[in-house]
XYZ file of C-alpha atoms in Angstrom:
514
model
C 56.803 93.187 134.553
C 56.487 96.703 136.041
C 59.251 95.861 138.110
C 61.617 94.776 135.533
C 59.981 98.396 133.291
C 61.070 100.396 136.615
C 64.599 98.713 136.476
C 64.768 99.600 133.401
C 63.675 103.556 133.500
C 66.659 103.804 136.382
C 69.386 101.945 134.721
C 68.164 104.599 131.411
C 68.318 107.260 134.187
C 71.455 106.617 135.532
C 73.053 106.196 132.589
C 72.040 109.276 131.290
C 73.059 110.953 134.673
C 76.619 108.872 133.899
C 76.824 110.348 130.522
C 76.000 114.186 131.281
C 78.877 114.200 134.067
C 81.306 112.537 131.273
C 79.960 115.168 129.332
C 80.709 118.282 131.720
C 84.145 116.439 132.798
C 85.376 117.054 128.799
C 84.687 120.177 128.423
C 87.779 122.731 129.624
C 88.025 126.432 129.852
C 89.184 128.179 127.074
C 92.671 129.080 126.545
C 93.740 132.663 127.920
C 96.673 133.172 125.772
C 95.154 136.410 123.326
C 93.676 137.747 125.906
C 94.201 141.744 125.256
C 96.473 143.467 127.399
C 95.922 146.961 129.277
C 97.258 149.000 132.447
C 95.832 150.916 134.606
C 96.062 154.846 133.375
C 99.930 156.387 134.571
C 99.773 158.227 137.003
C 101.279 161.426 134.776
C 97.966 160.812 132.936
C 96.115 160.442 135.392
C 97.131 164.230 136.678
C 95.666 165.205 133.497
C 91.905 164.486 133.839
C 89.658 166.806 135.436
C 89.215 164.651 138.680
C 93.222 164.525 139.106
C 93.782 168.345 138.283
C 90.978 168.182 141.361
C 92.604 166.093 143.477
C 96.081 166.983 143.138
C 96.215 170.385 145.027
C 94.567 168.453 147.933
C 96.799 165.428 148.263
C 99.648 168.430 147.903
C 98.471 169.848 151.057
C 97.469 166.270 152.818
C 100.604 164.517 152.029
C 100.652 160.603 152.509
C 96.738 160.553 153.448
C 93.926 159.769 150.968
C 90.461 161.876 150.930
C 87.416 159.840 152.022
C 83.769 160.790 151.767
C 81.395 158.591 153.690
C 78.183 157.001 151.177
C 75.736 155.996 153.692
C 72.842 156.569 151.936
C 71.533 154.028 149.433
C 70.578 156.422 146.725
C 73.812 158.701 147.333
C 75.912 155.553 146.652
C 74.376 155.512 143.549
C 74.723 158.938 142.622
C 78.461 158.504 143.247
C 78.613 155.571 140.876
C 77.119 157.016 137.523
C 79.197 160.261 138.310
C 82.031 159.001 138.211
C 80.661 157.703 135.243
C 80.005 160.919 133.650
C 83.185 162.496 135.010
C 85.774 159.928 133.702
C 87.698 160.932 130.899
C 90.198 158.403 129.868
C 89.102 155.262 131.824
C 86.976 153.527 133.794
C 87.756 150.480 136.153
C 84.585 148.541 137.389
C 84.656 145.213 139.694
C 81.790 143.597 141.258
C 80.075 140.141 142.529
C 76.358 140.830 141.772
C 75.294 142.599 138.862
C 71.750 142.744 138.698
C 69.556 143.263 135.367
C 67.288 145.373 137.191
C 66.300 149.475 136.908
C 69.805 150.549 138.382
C 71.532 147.558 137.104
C 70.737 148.803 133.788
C 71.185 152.611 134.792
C 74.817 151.685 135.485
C 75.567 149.458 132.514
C 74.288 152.304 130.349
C 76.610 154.837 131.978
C 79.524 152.854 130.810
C 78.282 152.683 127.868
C 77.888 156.251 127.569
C 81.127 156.978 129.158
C 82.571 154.682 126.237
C 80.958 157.025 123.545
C 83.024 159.602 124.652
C 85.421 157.442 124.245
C 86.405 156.603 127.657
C 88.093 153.041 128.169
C 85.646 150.597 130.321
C 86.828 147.269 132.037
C 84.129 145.479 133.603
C 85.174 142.368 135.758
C 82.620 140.338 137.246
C 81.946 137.310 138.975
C 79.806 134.697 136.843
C 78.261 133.748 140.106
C 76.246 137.002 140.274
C 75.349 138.218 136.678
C 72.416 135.813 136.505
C 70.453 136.625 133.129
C 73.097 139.383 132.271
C 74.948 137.324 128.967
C 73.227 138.833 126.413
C 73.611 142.697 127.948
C 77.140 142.215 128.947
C 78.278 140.467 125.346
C 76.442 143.404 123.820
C 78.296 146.098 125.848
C 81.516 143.924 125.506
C 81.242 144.348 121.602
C 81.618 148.357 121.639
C 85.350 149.179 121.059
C 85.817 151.220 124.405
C 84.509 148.619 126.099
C 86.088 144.723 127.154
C 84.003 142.739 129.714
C 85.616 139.618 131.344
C 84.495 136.851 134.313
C 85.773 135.444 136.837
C 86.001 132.039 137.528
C 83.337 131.631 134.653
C 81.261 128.574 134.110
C 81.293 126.949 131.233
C 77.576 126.011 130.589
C 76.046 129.492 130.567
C 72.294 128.260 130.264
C 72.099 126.665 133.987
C 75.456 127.218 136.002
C 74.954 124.953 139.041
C 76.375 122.399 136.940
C 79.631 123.501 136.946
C 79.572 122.954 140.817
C 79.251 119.589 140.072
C 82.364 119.146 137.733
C 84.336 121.402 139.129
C 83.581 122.008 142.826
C 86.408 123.262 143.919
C 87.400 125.922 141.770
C 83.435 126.941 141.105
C 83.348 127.132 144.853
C 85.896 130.408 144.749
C 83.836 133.634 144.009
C 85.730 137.447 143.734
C 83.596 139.213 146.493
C 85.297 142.556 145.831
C 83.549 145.841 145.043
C 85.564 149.422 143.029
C 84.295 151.297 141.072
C 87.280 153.723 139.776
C 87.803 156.700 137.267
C 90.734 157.878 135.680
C 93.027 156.295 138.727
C 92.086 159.447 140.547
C 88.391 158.357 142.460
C 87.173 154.984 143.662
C 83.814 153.921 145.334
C 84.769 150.888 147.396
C 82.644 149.039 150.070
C 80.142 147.092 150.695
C 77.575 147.467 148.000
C 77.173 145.187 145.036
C 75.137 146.624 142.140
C 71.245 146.409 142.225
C 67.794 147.893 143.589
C 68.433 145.862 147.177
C 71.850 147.862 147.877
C 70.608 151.082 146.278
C 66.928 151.119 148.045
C 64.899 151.144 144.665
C 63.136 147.582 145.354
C 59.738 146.804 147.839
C 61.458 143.324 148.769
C 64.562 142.960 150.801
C 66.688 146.549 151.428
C 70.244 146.247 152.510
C 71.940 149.054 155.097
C 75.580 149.272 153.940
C 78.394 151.275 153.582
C 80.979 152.865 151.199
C 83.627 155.364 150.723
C 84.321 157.574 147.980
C 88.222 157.830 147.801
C 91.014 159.945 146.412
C 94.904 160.079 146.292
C 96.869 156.942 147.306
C 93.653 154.618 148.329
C 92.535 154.744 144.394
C 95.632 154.518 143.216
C 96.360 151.049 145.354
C 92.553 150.321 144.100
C 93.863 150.391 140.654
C 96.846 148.211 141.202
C 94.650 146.014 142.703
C 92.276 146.230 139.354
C 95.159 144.969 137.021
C 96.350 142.265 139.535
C 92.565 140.801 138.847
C 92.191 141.610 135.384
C 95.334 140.284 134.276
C 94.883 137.384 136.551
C 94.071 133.448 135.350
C 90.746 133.655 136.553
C 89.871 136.366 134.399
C 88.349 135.130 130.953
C 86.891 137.558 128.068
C 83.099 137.299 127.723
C 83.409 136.650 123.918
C 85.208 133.557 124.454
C 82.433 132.239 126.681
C 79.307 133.851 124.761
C 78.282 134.124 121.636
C 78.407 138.012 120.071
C 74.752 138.858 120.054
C 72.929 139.295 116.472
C 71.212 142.617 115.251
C 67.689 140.892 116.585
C 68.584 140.373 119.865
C 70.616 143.779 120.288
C 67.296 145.855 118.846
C 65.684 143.439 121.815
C 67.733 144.446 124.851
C 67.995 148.353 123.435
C 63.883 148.546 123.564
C 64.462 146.595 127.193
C 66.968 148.979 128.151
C 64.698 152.110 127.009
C 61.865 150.745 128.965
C 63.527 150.979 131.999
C 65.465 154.006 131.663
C 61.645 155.792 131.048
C 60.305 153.938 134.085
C 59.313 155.999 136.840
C 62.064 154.181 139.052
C 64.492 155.277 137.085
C 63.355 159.064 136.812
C 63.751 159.111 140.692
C 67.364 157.894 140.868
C 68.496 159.904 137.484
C 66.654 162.977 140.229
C 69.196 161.094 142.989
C 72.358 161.798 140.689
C 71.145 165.788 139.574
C 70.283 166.630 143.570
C 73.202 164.386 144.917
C 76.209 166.274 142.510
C 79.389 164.706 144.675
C 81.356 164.334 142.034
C 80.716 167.620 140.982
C 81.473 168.899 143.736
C 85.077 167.076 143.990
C 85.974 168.134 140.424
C 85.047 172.078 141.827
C 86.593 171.738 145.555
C 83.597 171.972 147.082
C 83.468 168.421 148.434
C 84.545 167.885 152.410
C 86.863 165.411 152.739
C 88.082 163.581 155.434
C 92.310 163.384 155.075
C 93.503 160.330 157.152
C 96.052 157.413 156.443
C 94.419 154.616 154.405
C 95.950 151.388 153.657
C 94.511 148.553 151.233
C 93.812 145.314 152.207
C 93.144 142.971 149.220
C 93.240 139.195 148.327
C 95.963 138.002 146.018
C 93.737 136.537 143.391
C 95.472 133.630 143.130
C 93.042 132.879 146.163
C 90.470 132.336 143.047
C 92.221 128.753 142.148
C 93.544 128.286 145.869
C 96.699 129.236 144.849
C 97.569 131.934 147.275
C 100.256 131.996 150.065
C 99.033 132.698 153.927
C 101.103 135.926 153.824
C 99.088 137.215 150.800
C 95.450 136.752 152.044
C 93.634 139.774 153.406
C 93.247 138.718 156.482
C 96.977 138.119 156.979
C 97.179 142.013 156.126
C 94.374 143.158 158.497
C 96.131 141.197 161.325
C 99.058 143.487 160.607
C 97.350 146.777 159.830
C 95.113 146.899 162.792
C 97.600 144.891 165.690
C 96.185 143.727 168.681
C 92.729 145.751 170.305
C 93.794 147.351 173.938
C 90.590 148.593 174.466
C 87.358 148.665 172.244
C 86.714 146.153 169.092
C 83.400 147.109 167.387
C 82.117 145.056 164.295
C 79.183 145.164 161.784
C 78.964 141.916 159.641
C 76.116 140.751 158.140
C 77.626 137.043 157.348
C 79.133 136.475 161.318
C 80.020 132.790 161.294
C 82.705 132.983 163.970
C 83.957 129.292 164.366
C 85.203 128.393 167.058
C 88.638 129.886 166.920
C 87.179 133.158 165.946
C 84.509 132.959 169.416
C 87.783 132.178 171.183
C 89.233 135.252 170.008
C 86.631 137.400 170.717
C 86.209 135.606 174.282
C 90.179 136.245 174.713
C 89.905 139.888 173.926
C 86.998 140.295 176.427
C 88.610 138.475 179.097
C 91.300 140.898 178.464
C 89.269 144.109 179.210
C 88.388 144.772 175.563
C 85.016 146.327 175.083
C 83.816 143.852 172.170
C 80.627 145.116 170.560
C 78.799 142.988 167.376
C 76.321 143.773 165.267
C 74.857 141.277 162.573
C 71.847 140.398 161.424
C 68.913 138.622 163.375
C 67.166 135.581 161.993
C 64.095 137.765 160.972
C 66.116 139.662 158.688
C 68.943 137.656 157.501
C 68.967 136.760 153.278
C 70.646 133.562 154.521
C 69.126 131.597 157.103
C 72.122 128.855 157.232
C 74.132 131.519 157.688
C 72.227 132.244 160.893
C 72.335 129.078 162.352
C 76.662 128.950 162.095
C 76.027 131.762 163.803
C 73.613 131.216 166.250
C 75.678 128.021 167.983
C 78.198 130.578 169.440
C 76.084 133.122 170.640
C 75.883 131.780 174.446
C 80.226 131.303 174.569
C 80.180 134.734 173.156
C 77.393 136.176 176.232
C 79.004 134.183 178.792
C 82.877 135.361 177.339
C 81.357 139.289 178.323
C 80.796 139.819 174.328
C 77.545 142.015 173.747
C 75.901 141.269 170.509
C 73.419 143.178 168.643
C 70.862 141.593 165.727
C 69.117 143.873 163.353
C 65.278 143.667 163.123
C 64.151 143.292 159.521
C 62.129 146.487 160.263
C 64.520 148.619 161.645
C 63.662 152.642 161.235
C 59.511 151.489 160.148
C 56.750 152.355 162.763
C 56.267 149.517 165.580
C 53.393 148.490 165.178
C 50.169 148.696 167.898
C 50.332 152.699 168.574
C 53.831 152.486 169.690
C 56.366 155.100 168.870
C 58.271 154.853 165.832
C 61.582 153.233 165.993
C 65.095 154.945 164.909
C 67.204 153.548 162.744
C 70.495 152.729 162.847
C 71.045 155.566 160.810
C 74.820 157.732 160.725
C 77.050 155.665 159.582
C 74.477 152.863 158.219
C 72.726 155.343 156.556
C 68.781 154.420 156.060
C 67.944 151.466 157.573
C 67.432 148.392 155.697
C 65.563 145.505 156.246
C 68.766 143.475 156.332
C 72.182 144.749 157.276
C 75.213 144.520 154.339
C 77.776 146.794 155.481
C 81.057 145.175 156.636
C 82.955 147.210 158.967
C 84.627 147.187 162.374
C 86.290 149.824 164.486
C 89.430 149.259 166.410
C 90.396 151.479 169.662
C 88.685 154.305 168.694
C 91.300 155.030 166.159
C 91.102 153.044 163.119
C 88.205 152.057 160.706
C 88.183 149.125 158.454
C 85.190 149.240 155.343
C 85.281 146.834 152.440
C 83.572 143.665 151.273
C 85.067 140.931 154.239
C 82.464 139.006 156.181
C 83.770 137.553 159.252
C 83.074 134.523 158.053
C 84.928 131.041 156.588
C 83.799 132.151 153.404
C 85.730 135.279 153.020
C 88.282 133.991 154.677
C 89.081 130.923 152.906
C 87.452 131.242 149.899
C 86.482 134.400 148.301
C 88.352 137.468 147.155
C 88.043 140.543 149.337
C 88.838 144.123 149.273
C 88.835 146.622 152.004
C 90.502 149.841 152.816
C 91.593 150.067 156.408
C 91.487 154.017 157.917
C 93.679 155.724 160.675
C 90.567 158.192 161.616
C 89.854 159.267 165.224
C 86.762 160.924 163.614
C 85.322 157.734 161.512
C 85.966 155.353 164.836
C 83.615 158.226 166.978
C 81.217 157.708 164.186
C 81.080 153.861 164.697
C 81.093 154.647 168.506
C 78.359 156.676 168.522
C 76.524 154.068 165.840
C 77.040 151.652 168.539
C 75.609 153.825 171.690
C 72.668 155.090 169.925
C 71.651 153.855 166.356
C 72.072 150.141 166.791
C 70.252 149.365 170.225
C 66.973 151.503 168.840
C 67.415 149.636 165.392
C 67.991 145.923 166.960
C 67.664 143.327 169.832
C 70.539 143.046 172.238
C 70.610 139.488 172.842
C 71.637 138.665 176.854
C 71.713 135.668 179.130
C 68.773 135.282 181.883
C 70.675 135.997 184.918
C 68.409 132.932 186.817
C 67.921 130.015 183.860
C 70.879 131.475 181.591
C 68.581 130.907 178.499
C 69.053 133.434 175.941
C 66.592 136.643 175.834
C 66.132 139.479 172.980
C 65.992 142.970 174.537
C 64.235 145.432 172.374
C 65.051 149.119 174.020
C 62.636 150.830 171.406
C 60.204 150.631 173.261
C 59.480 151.863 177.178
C 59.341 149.646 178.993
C 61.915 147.320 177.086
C 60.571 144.341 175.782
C 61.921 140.996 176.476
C 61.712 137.907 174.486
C 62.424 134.081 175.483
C 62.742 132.896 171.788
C 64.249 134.428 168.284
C 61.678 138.172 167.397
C 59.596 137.934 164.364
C 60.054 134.072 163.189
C 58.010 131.227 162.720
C 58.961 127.351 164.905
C 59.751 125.858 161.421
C 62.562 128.515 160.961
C 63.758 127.706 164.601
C 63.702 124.177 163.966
């Protein structure tokens, strides 16, 4: 009898499992004809504003080159953002994976909104991978008139999206990984950095070292283009076709929600970041150093969304062209390195070749993704034995060692403060050009998600990755070598005199080895 009951509950179960995939096959995306249309502001309009009046007698006397401005620093990347904010006068073009609903989450959100009171025009595009909780704040922002909100590659049951891997793997599998955040087509902050308290070091759990630039002349203006490819693209579906416009209840609910945070002590020190950090201000009065170099953009057709792109218009088609073939130094920062096994032949080639290869990514103690690690981790000893020297970031790079010892450095300069897990994604080719954007150098970004990147002909930003590389990252991570006897793999840790050597992976436990 209890067998025959147990029969029973799985032949219920599976048939309920049966009839919930049925269920999720029916339902379809909605239809995009409707959709609103909208350019990016002319550039005669753009002149205009008071950031292009700023700009335009400097691209005058630079011409061809855009103006760069390095944003190491976690809470000067954030500055940058809400002044642009403040600054923008006729629109404002926003794109990112991860949009948190944390203190500078929020802080952000309500800059666009206040930008839209003035009546600047917002478009927010954002992945629906990385908005988790965000619905009800992004429907209400979507419903001011300035404002339009859409996602990409949405999923269609809102309440618990994992299901919509299920149904519909392959597309759901496709994120947009790129990061801009652009005013009046005359300033973009492009990068690394999504938007929340782990990229702008406001949170006690897991800080991210990464990198942006704030850019002017051509670079924003190809940022722009690169906006309206996305937002006019057919993975780009408005909010309010997806979720429900918000009642007067729940709006009163997320404005008292919204006004606790903005009178949280977290917030008082970054709204202290953006008066004592005034870059913007200081671009819209001249005052701002610049850096003046050639800088090409390297973006993802985002037809790559629905796997519809060409070869030819992937980004890393593009970077093969922009940067050629390294003759002598290849240096590279990714957090995500996943090489496969063509990439570690590369690499290996390049060495062989008299290339000075030099990688930095992140150690198992401080990587966010521990599978990541381990597609890493297989390739490390081909990589050592190719002449490849690799660098891993400790989790507590820049905090006191502990046991008397001297305080480590961080990897500081170009990194900015250290975090306790690197994010940036740049590399440095020959001394002479300087890629920063959002690619991993991983199967992911290569195959599946979006990516944006701006790719630099700078002498001076290359020296600054040099000198990152000779300095900042051996004090702020292990250099991982072969035992010259056994050929097992050791961790080198040249904070400390003498240098400390380790026989298996710093600061883990056996189950995360295993």
């Amino acid at each position: 009898m209890r067998g025959a009951t147990g029969a029973v509950a799985r032949g219920l179960r599976a048939a309920a499992a049966l009839a919930l995939v049925l269920l999720l096959g029916a339902c379809t995306l909605p239809p995009l004809e409707g959709r609103s249309v909208s350019q990016v502001l002319p550039a005669s309009q753009a002149r205009e504003t008071a950031l292009g009046r700023a700009v335009a007698p400097l691209r005058e006397a630079h011409p061809g080159a855009s103006g760069l401005h390095v944003l190491a620093d976690p809470r000067e990347a954030f500055a940058a953002r809400v002044q642009l904010a403040h600054q923008a006068q006729r629109t404002l073009d926003v794109q990112y994976y991860i949009w948190r609903g944390d203190t500078t989450g929020t802080l952000l959100l309500e800059a666009l909104r206040a930008a839209a009171d003035r009546g600047v025009r917002v478009r927010l595009l954002l992945d629906d991978n990385g908005i988790a909780g965000l619905d009800e704040a992004l429907a209400i922002l979507d419903a001011h008139p300035q404002v339009e909100v859409r996602l990409f590659n949405p999923f269609l049951l809102r309440a618990f999206k994992p299901l919509g891997y299920v149904t519909d793997f392959g597309r759901a599998n496709r994120r947009m990984h790129n990061k801009s955040f652009t005013a009046d087509n005359a300033a973009t902050v492009v990068g690394g950095r999504n938007v929340g308290d782990e990229y702008f070091g406001a949170t006690d759990g897991v800080l991210f070292a990464d990198l942006d630039l704030l850019a002017v002349g051509p670079a924003a203006e190809a940022v722009s283009d690169a906006f309206d490819a996305y937002w006019r693209s057919a993975s780009a579906y408005p909010i309010d076709s997806l979720v429900a416009r918000p009642d007067a209840q729940v709006v009163a609910q997320a404005q008292s929600r919204a006004a606790l945070v903005d009178r949280s002590p977290a917030a008082a020190e970054y709204k202290e970041a953006v008066r004592r950090l005034p870059f913007v201000d200081q671009l819209v009065q001249g005052t701002l150093p610049l850096l003046w170099a050639p800088a090409k953009l390297l973006v993802d057709d985002p037809a790559k969304g629905l796997a519809l792109a060409q070869p030819e218009e992937l980004l890393l088609h593009h970077m093969g062209e922009a940067i050629g073939e390294p003759l002598r130094s290849l240096d590279l920062v990714s957090p995500y390195f996943v090489p496969t096994d063509q990439g570690t032949d590369y690499f290996v080639a390049l060495a062989a070749q008299g290339v000075r290869v030099r990688i930095l990514t992140n150690s198992m103690a401080a990587t966010d993704v521990l599978a990541v690690h381990s597609g890493y981790a297989r390739h490390r000893e081909r990589l050592l034995r190719g002449g490849v020297t690799l660098f891993e970031l400790k989790p507590d790079a820049g905090a006191p060692a502990q046991d008397g010892d001297k305080p480590r450095q961080g990897a500081g300069g170009l990194l900015g403060s250290s975090g306790s897990s690197l994010h940036a994604k740049t590399f440095g080719v020959d001394g002479a050009r300087v890629f920063v954007g959002s690619f991993n150098f991983d199967p992911r970004s290569a195959r599946l998600n979006t990516e944006l990147g701006l790719i630099v002909d700078s002498p001076e930003l290359a020296r600054r990755l040099d000198a990152l590389f000779a300095t900042g990252v051996p004090a702020a991570s292990w250099q991982v070598v072969r035992d010259p006897a056994s050929g097992a793999l050791r961790w080198v840790d040249a904070a400390v005199q003498p240098p400390a050597v380790l026989a298996t992976e710093p600061a883990t436990r056996w189950w995360q080895r295993a």
